[in-house]
Amino acid sequence: MTLPERPDRPRFLTEVLGIDGSGFRLMFDVFIRPRKVFAAFMTDDQDRYAPPIRVWLWIFGLKTLALLAVGGVGGALSRAVAAMPSENFAFLLQPFHIDTDRLVNLMNNSWDIFEPILVLLLSIPAAFTLALFARGKRFTHHANIYLSCLVAASLISVIAVLAVILDRPQAARYLSPLTVAIFALTFLRGGGGVRYFTTPIGAVLKTAILSGVLVLTNTLAGAILMIGLVMWAKHFPA
């Protein structure tokens, strides 16, 4: 009897999971030398790096798996609620007359599906913002550069997830501004190399605008999803 050949592990990771050296190279270079990453995407020299959207989805999947240690996104919410004064959370939910446990269950069942969809859809305005900074380039160039910055910021959010798992919700909350700061620094360090800005004032101003778009779109994505879940819990109680 002939036994099936043992699959080659690197080949399995590449062909089935899409994980290869180009993705890890992107994560490393966007932290250390973002100008090189931006130049590669702006000139269509993309063989060196994996598509940023795929790497971002790796990181999101890693966070989702890690959160299973505390009962998923709903479990993380429960820990955050526990760290809040009970009267504050009761005040937030009072107008909706919904059960907290019901909301937690809904988040566990749907957040991991809809959050990446909303975040990526709302990345489109950020790519258009970059297109205004440097005209004459394809939209896909700007989208890849924005998503590369998002990859750098998302790596910090993995640390925030670890803080939740270690029952340090306050630390996780303080890491949110750090995530935005990493995003801004990545664009500030790399944007000049692809002519998004040419002066120090332009660099600061355009970095602030793009970071504002990031905060606004991600807040909007979270708000849309949370409002939808609250409305569902209110009108369709278990």
PDB file of C-alpha atoms in Angstrom:
ATOM      1  CA  MET A   1       0.000   0.000   0.000  1.00  0.00           C
ATOM      2  CA  THR A   2       1.387   3.344  -1.028  1.00  0.00           C
ATOM      3  CA  LEU A   3       1.001   6.092   1.509  1.00  0.00           C
ATOM      4  CA  PRO A   4       0.245   9.605   0.285  1.00  0.00           C
ATOM      5  CA  GLU A   5       3.222  11.887   0.190  1.00  0.00           C
ATOM      6  CA  ARG A   6       3.601  14.170   3.118  1.00  0.00           C
ATOM      7  CA  PRO A   7       2.725  17.684   1.941  1.00  0.00           C
ATOM      8  CA  ASP A   8       5.529  20.155   1.796  1.00  0.00           C
ATOM      9  CA  ARG A   9       4.748  22.667   4.539  1.00  0.00           C
ATOM     10  CA  PRO A  10       5.957  25.857   2.810  1.00  0.00           C
ATOM     11  CA  ARG A  11       4.135  24.834  -0.343  1.00  0.00           C
ATOM     12  CA  PHE A  12       0.940  24.140   1.629  1.00  0.00           C
ATOM     13  CA  LEU A  13       1.107  27.556   3.300  1.00  0.00           C
ATOM     14  CA  THR A  14       1.640  29.272  -0.043  1.00  0.00           C
ATOM     15  CA  GLU A  15      -0.871  27.408  -2.214  1.00  0.00           C
ATOM     16  CA  VAL A  16      -3.687  26.902   0.308  1.00  0.00           C
ATOM     17  CA  LEU A  17      -3.361  29.744   2.812  1.00  0.00           C
ATOM     18  CA  GLY A  18      -1.591  32.263   0.602  1.00  0.00           C
ATOM     19  CA  ILE A  19       1.125  32.768   3.216  1.00  0.00           C
ATOM     20  CA  ASP A  20       4.593  33.290   1.803  1.00  0.00           C
ATOM     21  CA  GLY A  21       7.726  35.335   2.240  1.00  0.00           C
ATOM     22  CA  SER A  22       6.360  38.292   0.293  1.00  0.00           C
ATOM     23  CA  GLY A  23       3.718  38.887   2.941  1.00  0.00           C
ATOM     24  CA  PHE A  24       6.185  38.803   5.827  1.00  0.00           C
ATOM     25  CA  ARG A  25       8.518  41.002   3.781  1.00  0.00           C
ATOM     26  CA  LEU A  26       5.745  43.571   3.415  1.00  0.00           C
ATOM     27  CA  MET A  27       5.059  43.584   7.156  1.00  0.00           C
ATOM     28  CA  PHE A  28       8.744  44.083   7.898  1.00  0.00           C
ATOM     29  CA  ASP A  29       9.518  46.679   5.237  1.00  0.00           C
ATOM     30  CA  VAL A  30       6.449  48.826   5.823  1.00  0.00           C
ATOM     31  CA  PHE A  31       7.706  49.305   9.388  1.00  0.00           C
ATOM     32  CA  ILE A  32      11.407  49.735   8.607  1.00  0.00           C
ATOM     33  CA  ARG A  33      11.477  51.309   5.131  1.00  0.00           C
ATOM     34  CA  PRO A  34       7.970  52.349   4.026  1.00  0.00           C
ATOM     35  CA  ARG A  35       9.373  54.528   1.239  1.00  0.00           C
ATOM     36  CA  LYS A  36      10.615  51.401  -0.534  1.00  0.00           C
ATOM     37  CA  VAL A  37       7.201  49.743  -0.207  1.00  0.00           C
ATOM     38  CA  PHE A  38       5.372  52.813  -1.493  1.00  0.00           C
ATOM     39  CA  ALA A  39       7.729  53.121  -4.467  1.00  0.00           C
ATOM     40  CA  ALA A  40       7.186  49.464  -5.385  1.00  0.00           C
ATOM     41  CA  PHE A  41       3.409  49.823  -5.437  1.00  0.00           C
ATOM     42  CA  MET A  42       3.479  53.184  -7.200  1.00  0.00           C
ATOM     43  CA  THR A  43       5.637  51.847 -10.053  1.00  0.00           C
ATOM     44  CA  ASP A  44       3.862  48.485 -10.439  1.00  0.00           C
ATOM     45  CA  ASP A  45       6.982  46.683  -9.207  1.00  0.00           C
ATOM     46  CA  GLN A  46       4.871  44.442  -6.980  1.00  0.00           C
ATOM     47  CA  ASP A  47       6.575  41.081  -7.318  1.00  0.00           C
ATOM     48  CA  ARG A  48       8.510  41.681  -4.114  1.00  0.00           C
ATOM     49  CA  TYR A  49       5.450  42.218  -1.900  1.00  0.00           C
ATOM     50  CA  ALA A  50       2.165  40.412  -1.370  1.00  0.00           C
ATOM     51  CA  PRO A  51      -1.009  42.428  -1.978  1.00  0.00           C
ATOM     52  CA  PRO A  52      -1.560  44.514   1.183  1.00  0.00           C
ATOM     53  CA  ILE A  53      -5.234  43.573   1.329  1.00  0.00           C
ATOM     54  CA  ARG A  54      -4.252  39.909   1.682  1.00  0.00           C
ATOM     55  CA  VAL A  55      -1.735  40.671   4.436  1.00  0.00           C
ATOM     56  CA  TRP A  56      -4.298  42.793   6.263  1.00  0.00           C
ATOM     57  CA  LEU A  57      -6.735  39.878   6.133  1.00  0.00           C
ATOM     58  CA  TRP A  58      -4.026  37.594   7.592  1.00  0.00           C
ATOM     59  CA  ILE A  59      -3.650  39.959  10.527  1.00  0.00           C
ATOM     60  CA  PHE A  60      -7.410  40.243  10.973  1.00  0.00           C
ATOM     61  CA  GLY A  61      -7.704  36.453  10.945  1.00  0.00           C
ATOM     62  CA  LEU A  62      -4.916  36.186  13.523  1.00  0.00           C
ATOM     63  CA  LYS A  63      -6.715  38.628  15.809  1.00  0.00           C
ATOM     64  CA  THR A  64      -9.977  36.742  15.367  1.00  0.00           C
ATOM     65  CA  LEU A  65      -8.344  33.446  16.312  1.00  0.00           C
ATOM     66  CA  ALA A  66      -6.619  35.040  19.295  1.00  0.00           C
ATOM     67  CA  LEU A  67      -9.903  36.486  20.557  1.00  0.00           C
ATOM     68  CA  LEU A  68     -11.354  32.984  20.752  1.00  0.00           C
ATOM     69  CA  ALA A  69      -9.314  32.683  23.958  1.00  0.00           C
ATOM     70  CA  VAL A  70     -11.717  35.153  25.608  1.00  0.00           C
ATOM     71  CA  GLY A  71     -14.909  33.994  23.891  1.00  0.00           C
ATOM     72  CA  GLY A  72     -14.627  35.922  20.643  1.00  0.00           C
ATOM     73  CA  VAL A  73     -15.438  39.573  20.015  1.00  0.00           C
ATOM     74  CA  GLY A  74     -18.415  39.264  22.337  1.00  0.00           C
ATOM     75  CA  GLY A  75     -16.145  38.033  25.104  1.00  0.00           C
ATOM     76  CA  ALA A  76     -13.843  40.999  24.546  1.00  0.00           C
ATOM     77  CA  LEU A  77     -16.882  43.279  24.763  1.00  0.00           C
ATOM     78  CA  SER A  78     -17.891  41.622  28.029  1.00  0.00           C
ATOM     79  CA  ARG A  79     -14.454  42.342  29.473  1.00  0.00           C
ATOM     80  CA  ALA A  80     -14.655  45.938  28.318  1.00  0.00           C
ATOM     81  CA  VAL A  81     -18.091  46.268  29.886  1.00  0.00           C
ATOM     82  CA  ALA A  82     -16.798  44.787  33.130  1.00  0.00           C
ATOM     83  CA  ALA A  83     -14.094  47.466  33.213  1.00  0.00           C
ATOM     84  CA  MET A  84     -16.707  50.228  32.851  1.00  0.00           C
ATOM     85  CA  PRO A  85     -18.766  51.619  35.710  1.00  0.00           C
ATOM     86  CA  SER A  86     -21.995  49.607  35.506  1.00  0.00           C
ATOM     87  CA  GLU A  87     -24.164  52.718  35.567  1.00  0.00           C
ATOM     88  CA  ASN A  88     -22.408  54.084  32.461  1.00  0.00           C
ATOM     89  CA  PHE A  89     -23.074  50.967  30.393  1.00  0.00           C
ATOM     90  CA  ALA A  90     -26.652  50.741  31.642  1.00  0.00           C
ATOM     91  CA  PHE A  91     -27.139  54.347  30.563  1.00  0.00           C
ATOM     92  CA  LEU A  92     -25.853  53.553  27.058  1.00  0.00           C
ATOM     93  CA  LEU A  93     -28.250  50.627  26.562  1.00  0.00           C
ATOM     94  CA  GLN A  94     -31.228  52.045  28.440  1.00  0.00           C
ATOM     95  CA  PRO A  95     -32.911  53.698  25.406  1.00  0.00           C
ATOM     96  CA  PHE A  96     -32.836  50.417  23.480  1.00  0.00           C
ATOM     97  CA  HIS A  97     -34.223  48.059  26.153  1.00  0.00           C
ATOM     98  CA  ILE A  98     -32.031  45.163  25.073  1.00  0.00           C
ATOM     99  CA  ASP A  99     -30.323  42.373  26.933  1.00  0.00           C
ATOM    100  CA  THR A 100     -26.536  42.647  27.172  1.00  0.00           C
ATOM    101  CA  ASP A 101     -26.087  38.891  26.721  1.00  0.00           C
ATOM    102  CA  ARG A 102     -28.127  39.017  23.528  1.00  0.00           C
ATOM    103  CA  LEU A 103     -25.891  41.768  22.157  1.00  0.00           C
ATOM    104  CA  VAL A 104     -22.751  39.794  23.052  1.00  0.00           C
ATOM    105  CA  ASN A 105     -24.068  36.709  21.227  1.00  0.00           C
ATOM    106  CA  LEU A 106     -24.901  38.732  18.137  1.00  0.00           C
ATOM    107  CA  MET A 107     -21.419  40.218  18.089  1.00  0.00           C
ATOM    108  CA  ASN A 108     -19.842  36.781  18.315  1.00  0.00           C
ATOM    109  CA  ASN A 109     -21.936  35.568  15.395  1.00  0.00           C
ATOM    110  CA  SER A 110     -21.492  38.479  13.011  1.00  0.00           C
ATOM    111  CA  TRP A 111     -18.746  40.949  13.923  1.00  0.00           C
ATOM    112  CA  ASP A 112     -15.888  38.915  12.449  1.00  0.00           C
ATOM    113  CA  ILE A 113     -17.757  38.661   9.136  1.00  0.00           C
ATOM    114  CA  PHE A 114     -18.957  42.211   8.639  1.00  0.00           C
ATOM    115  CA  GLU A 115     -16.162  44.263  10.225  1.00  0.00           C
ATOM    116  CA  PRO A 116     -13.514  43.533   7.536  1.00  0.00           C
ATOM    117  CA  ILE A 117     -16.066  44.104   4.775  1.00  0.00           C
ATOM    118  CA  LEU A 118     -17.021  47.499   6.180  1.00  0.00           C
ATOM    119  CA  VAL A 119     -13.439  48.545   6.896  1.00  0.00           C
ATOM    120  CA  LEU A 120     -12.289  47.661   3.384  1.00  0.00           C
ATOM    121  CA  LEU A 121     -15.277  49.341   1.737  1.00  0.00           C
ATOM    122  CA  LEU A 122     -14.691  52.477   3.755  1.00  0.00           C
ATOM    123  CA  SER A 123     -11.019  52.391   2.699  1.00  0.00           C
ATOM    124  CA  ILE A 124     -12.150  53.651  -0.709  1.00  0.00           C
ATOM    125  CA  PRO A 125     -12.503  57.294   0.491  1.00  0.00           C
ATOM    126  CA  ALA A 126      -8.951  57.145   1.877  1.00  0.00           C
ATOM    127  CA  ALA A 127      -7.611  55.950  -1.487  1.00  0.00           C
ATOM    128  CA  PHE A 128      -9.455  58.804  -3.205  1.00  0.00           C
ATOM    129  CA  THR A 129      -7.870  61.189  -0.698  1.00  0.00           C
ATOM    130  CA  LEU A 130      -4.430  59.928  -1.702  1.00  0.00           C
ATOM    131  CA  ALA A 131      -5.409  60.369  -5.358  1.00  0.00           C
ATOM    132  CA  LEU A 132      -5.968  64.058  -4.633  1.00  0.00           C
ATOM    133  CA  PHE A 133      -2.492  64.281  -3.110  1.00  0.00           C
ATOM    134  CA  ALA A 134      -0.763  62.815  -6.176  1.00  0.00           C
ATOM    135  CA  ARG A 135      -2.711  63.037  -9.411  1.00  0.00           C
ATOM    136  CA  GLY A 136      -1.938  61.023 -12.501  1.00  0.00           C
ATOM    137  CA  LYS A 137      -1.546  57.630 -10.846  1.00  0.00           C
ATOM    138  CA  ARG A 138      -3.957  54.712 -10.917  1.00  0.00           C
ATOM    139  CA  PHE A 139      -6.459  54.276  -8.116  1.00  0.00           C
ATOM    140  CA  THR A 140      -5.018  50.841  -7.348  1.00  0.00           C
ATOM    141  CA  HIS A 141      -1.634  52.419  -6.597  1.00  0.00           C
ATOM    142  CA  HIS A 142      -3.182  54.650  -3.950  1.00  0.00           C
ATOM    143  CA  ALA A 143      -5.298  51.819  -2.550  1.00  0.00           C
ATOM    144  CA  ASN A 144      -2.252  49.586  -2.094  1.00  0.00           C
ATOM    145  CA  ILE A 145      -0.290  52.347  -0.374  1.00  0.00           C
ATOM    146  CA  TYR A 146      -3.166  53.122   1.990  1.00  0.00           C
ATOM    147  CA  LEU A 147      -3.612  49.437   2.797  1.00  0.00           C
ATOM    148  CA  SER A 148       0.134  49.131   3.420  1.00  0.00           C
ATOM    149  CA  CYS A 149      -0.184  51.844   6.079  1.00  0.00           C
ATOM    150  CA  LEU A 150      -3.180  49.964   7.451  1.00  0.00           C
ATOM    151  CA  VAL A 151      -1.054  46.802   7.702  1.00  0.00           C
ATOM    152  CA  ALA A 152       1.508  48.662   9.827  1.00  0.00           C
ATOM    153  CA  ALA A 153      -1.224  49.999  12.109  1.00  0.00           C
ATOM    154  CA  SER A 154      -2.955  46.619  12.353  1.00  0.00           C
ATOM    155  CA  LEU A 155       0.203  44.969  13.652  1.00  0.00           C
ATOM    156  CA  ILE A 156      -0.100  47.212  16.721  1.00  0.00           C
ATOM    157  CA  SER A 157      -3.728  46.173  17.136  1.00  0.00           C
ATOM    158  CA  VAL A 158      -2.513  42.591  17.612  1.00  0.00           C
ATOM    159  CA  ILE A 159      -0.813  43.824  20.781  1.00  0.00           C
ATOM    160  CA  ALA A 160      -4.132  45.347  21.858  1.00  0.00           C
ATOM    161  CA  VAL A 161      -5.773  41.937  21.427  1.00  0.00           C
ATOM    162  CA  LEU A 162      -3.077  40.382  23.605  1.00  0.00           C
ATOM    163  CA  ALA A 163      -3.838  43.011  26.243  1.00  0.00           C
ATOM    164  CA  VAL A 164      -7.494  41.949  26.179  1.00  0.00           C
ATOM    165  CA  ILE A 165      -6.541  38.284  26.491  1.00  0.00           C
ATOM    166  CA  LEU A 166      -4.311  39.115  29.465  1.00  0.00           C
ATOM    167  CA  ASP A 167      -7.258  40.950  31.024  1.00  0.00           C
ATOM    168  CA  ARG A 168      -5.748  44.412  30.607  1.00  0.00           C
ATOM    169  CA  PRO A 169      -8.624  46.318  28.935  1.00  0.00           C
ATOM    170  CA  GLN A 170      -7.221  49.681  30.008  1.00  0.00           C
ATOM    171  CA  ALA A 171      -3.954  48.938  28.183  1.00  0.00           C
ATOM    172  CA  ALA A 172      -5.914  47.949  25.073  1.00  0.00           C
ATOM    173  CA  ARG A 173      -7.729  51.280  25.160  1.00  0.00           C
ATOM    174  CA  TYR A 174      -4.463  53.228  25.344  1.00  0.00           C
ATOM    175  CA  LEU A 175      -3.099  51.295  22.366  1.00  0.00           C
ATOM    176  CA  SER A 176      -5.780  52.731  20.048  1.00  0.00           C
ATOM    177  CA  PRO A 177      -4.057  56.146  19.733  1.00  0.00           C
ATOM    178  CA  LEU A 178      -0.785  54.310  19.173  1.00  0.00           C
ATOM    179  CA  THR A 179      -2.356  52.473  16.230  1.00  0.00           C
ATOM    180  CA  VAL A 180      -3.275  55.790  14.601  1.00  0.00           C
ATOM    181  CA  ALA A 181       0.190  57.174  15.375  1.00  0.00           C
ATOM    182  CA  ILE A 182       1.873  54.214  13.642  1.00  0.00           C
ATOM    183  CA  PHE A 183      -0.370  54.697  10.615  1.00  0.00           C
ATOM    184  CA  ALA A 184       0.506  58.401  10.474  1.00  0.00           C
ATOM    185  CA  LEU A 185       4.243  57.824  10.923  1.00  0.00           C
ATOM    186  CA  THR A 186       4.261  55.193   8.189  1.00  0.00           C
ATOM    187  CA  PHE A 187       2.677  57.583   5.710  1.00  0.00           C
ATOM    188  CA  LEU A 188       4.845  60.496   6.870  1.00  0.00           C
ATOM    189  CA  ARG A 189       8.059  58.499   6.403  1.00  0.00           C
ATOM    190  CA  GLY A 190       7.113  56.993   3.044  1.00  0.00           C
ATOM    191  CA  GLY A 191       4.877  59.526   1.330  1.00  0.00           C
ATOM    192  CA  GLY A 192       7.622  61.928   0.304  1.00  0.00           C
ATOM    193  CA  GLY A 193       9.332  59.285  -1.787  1.00  0.00           C
ATOM    194  CA  VAL A 194       6.333  59.012  -4.113  1.00  0.00           C
ATOM    195  CA  ARG A 195       5.598  62.749  -4.222  1.00  0.00           C
ATOM    196  CA  TYR A 196       2.529  62.830  -2.024  1.00  0.00           C
ATOM    197  CA  PHE A 197       4.144  65.897  -0.464  1.00  0.00           C
ATOM    198  CA  THR A 198       7.264  67.950  -1.090  1.00  0.00           C
ATOM    199  CA  THR A 199       7.408  70.355   1.873  1.00  0.00           C
ATOM    200  CA  PRO A 200       7.393  69.812   5.662  1.00  0.00           C
ATOM    201  CA  ILE A 201       4.129  71.732   6.008  1.00  0.00           C
ATOM    202  CA  GLY A 202       2.534  69.657   3.258  1.00  0.00           C
ATOM    203  CA  ALA A 203       3.782  66.466   4.911  1.00  0.00           C
ATOM    204  CA  VAL A 204       2.240  67.328   8.271  1.00  0.00           C
ATOM    205  CA  LEU A 205      -1.008  68.629   6.785  1.00  0.00           C
ATOM    206  CA  LYS A 206      -1.590  65.702   4.440  1.00  0.00           C
ATOM    207  CA  THR A 207      -0.641  63.150   7.098  1.00  0.00           C
ATOM    208  CA  ALA A 208      -3.164  64.744   9.454  1.00  0.00           C
ATOM    209  CA  ILE A 209      -5.866  64.657   6.759  1.00  0.00           C
ATOM    210  CA  LEU A 210      -5.237  61.005   5.883  1.00  0.00           C
ATOM    211  CA  SER A 211      -5.104  59.993   9.562  1.00  0.00           C
ATOM    212  CA  GLY A 212      -8.383  61.821  10.116  1.00  0.00           C
ATOM    213  CA  VAL A 213      -9.934  59.881   7.245  1.00  0.00           C
ATOM    214  CA  LEU A 214      -8.669  56.649   8.836  1.00  0.00           C
ATOM    215  CA  VAL A 215     -10.187  57.469  12.226  1.00  0.00           C
ATOM    216  CA  LEU A 216     -13.451  58.665  10.690  1.00  0.00           C
ATOM    217  CA  THR A 217     -13.957  55.668   8.406  1.00  0.00           C
ATOM    218  CA  ASN A 218     -13.072  53.084  11.059  1.00  0.00           C
ATOM    219  CA  THR A 219     -15.289  54.801  13.621  1.00  0.00           C
ATOM    220  CA  LEU A 220     -18.062  54.903  11.038  1.00  0.00           C
ATOM    221  CA  ALA A 221     -17.596  51.203  10.269  1.00  0.00           C
ATOM    222  CA  GLY A 222     -17.802  50.275  13.948  1.00  0.00           C
ATOM    223  CA  ALA A 223     -20.788  52.560  14.505  1.00  0.00           C
ATOM    224  CA  ILE A 224     -22.713  51.164  11.526  1.00  0.00           C
ATOM    225  CA  LEU A 225     -22.138  47.613  12.688  1.00  0.00           C
ATOM    226  CA  MET A 226     -22.941  48.319  16.323  1.00  0.00           C
ATOM    227  CA  ILE A 227     -26.139  50.209  15.465  1.00  0.00           C
ATOM    228  CA  GLY A 228     -27.193  47.356  13.208  1.00  0.00           C
ATOM    229  CA  LEU A 229     -26.610  44.787  15.955  1.00  0.00           C
ATOM    230  CA  VAL A 230     -28.421  46.884  18.568  1.00  0.00           C
ATOM    231  CA  MET A 231     -31.412  47.313  16.265  1.00  0.00           C
ATOM    232  CA  TRP A 232     -31.440  43.584  15.510  1.00  0.00           C
ATOM    233  CA  ALA A 233     -31.304  42.721  19.216  1.00  0.00           C
ATOM    234  CA  LYS A 234     -34.149  45.154  19.911  1.00  0.00           C
ATOM    235  CA  HIS A 235     -36.526  44.000  17.185  1.00  0.00           C
ATOM    236  CA  PHE A 236     -35.623  40.297  17.159  1.00  0.00           C
ATOM    237  CA  PRO A 237     -35.086  39.236  20.774  1.00  0.00           C
ATOM    238  CA  ALA A 238     -33.958  35.662  21.358  1.00  0.00           C
TER     239      ALA A 238
END
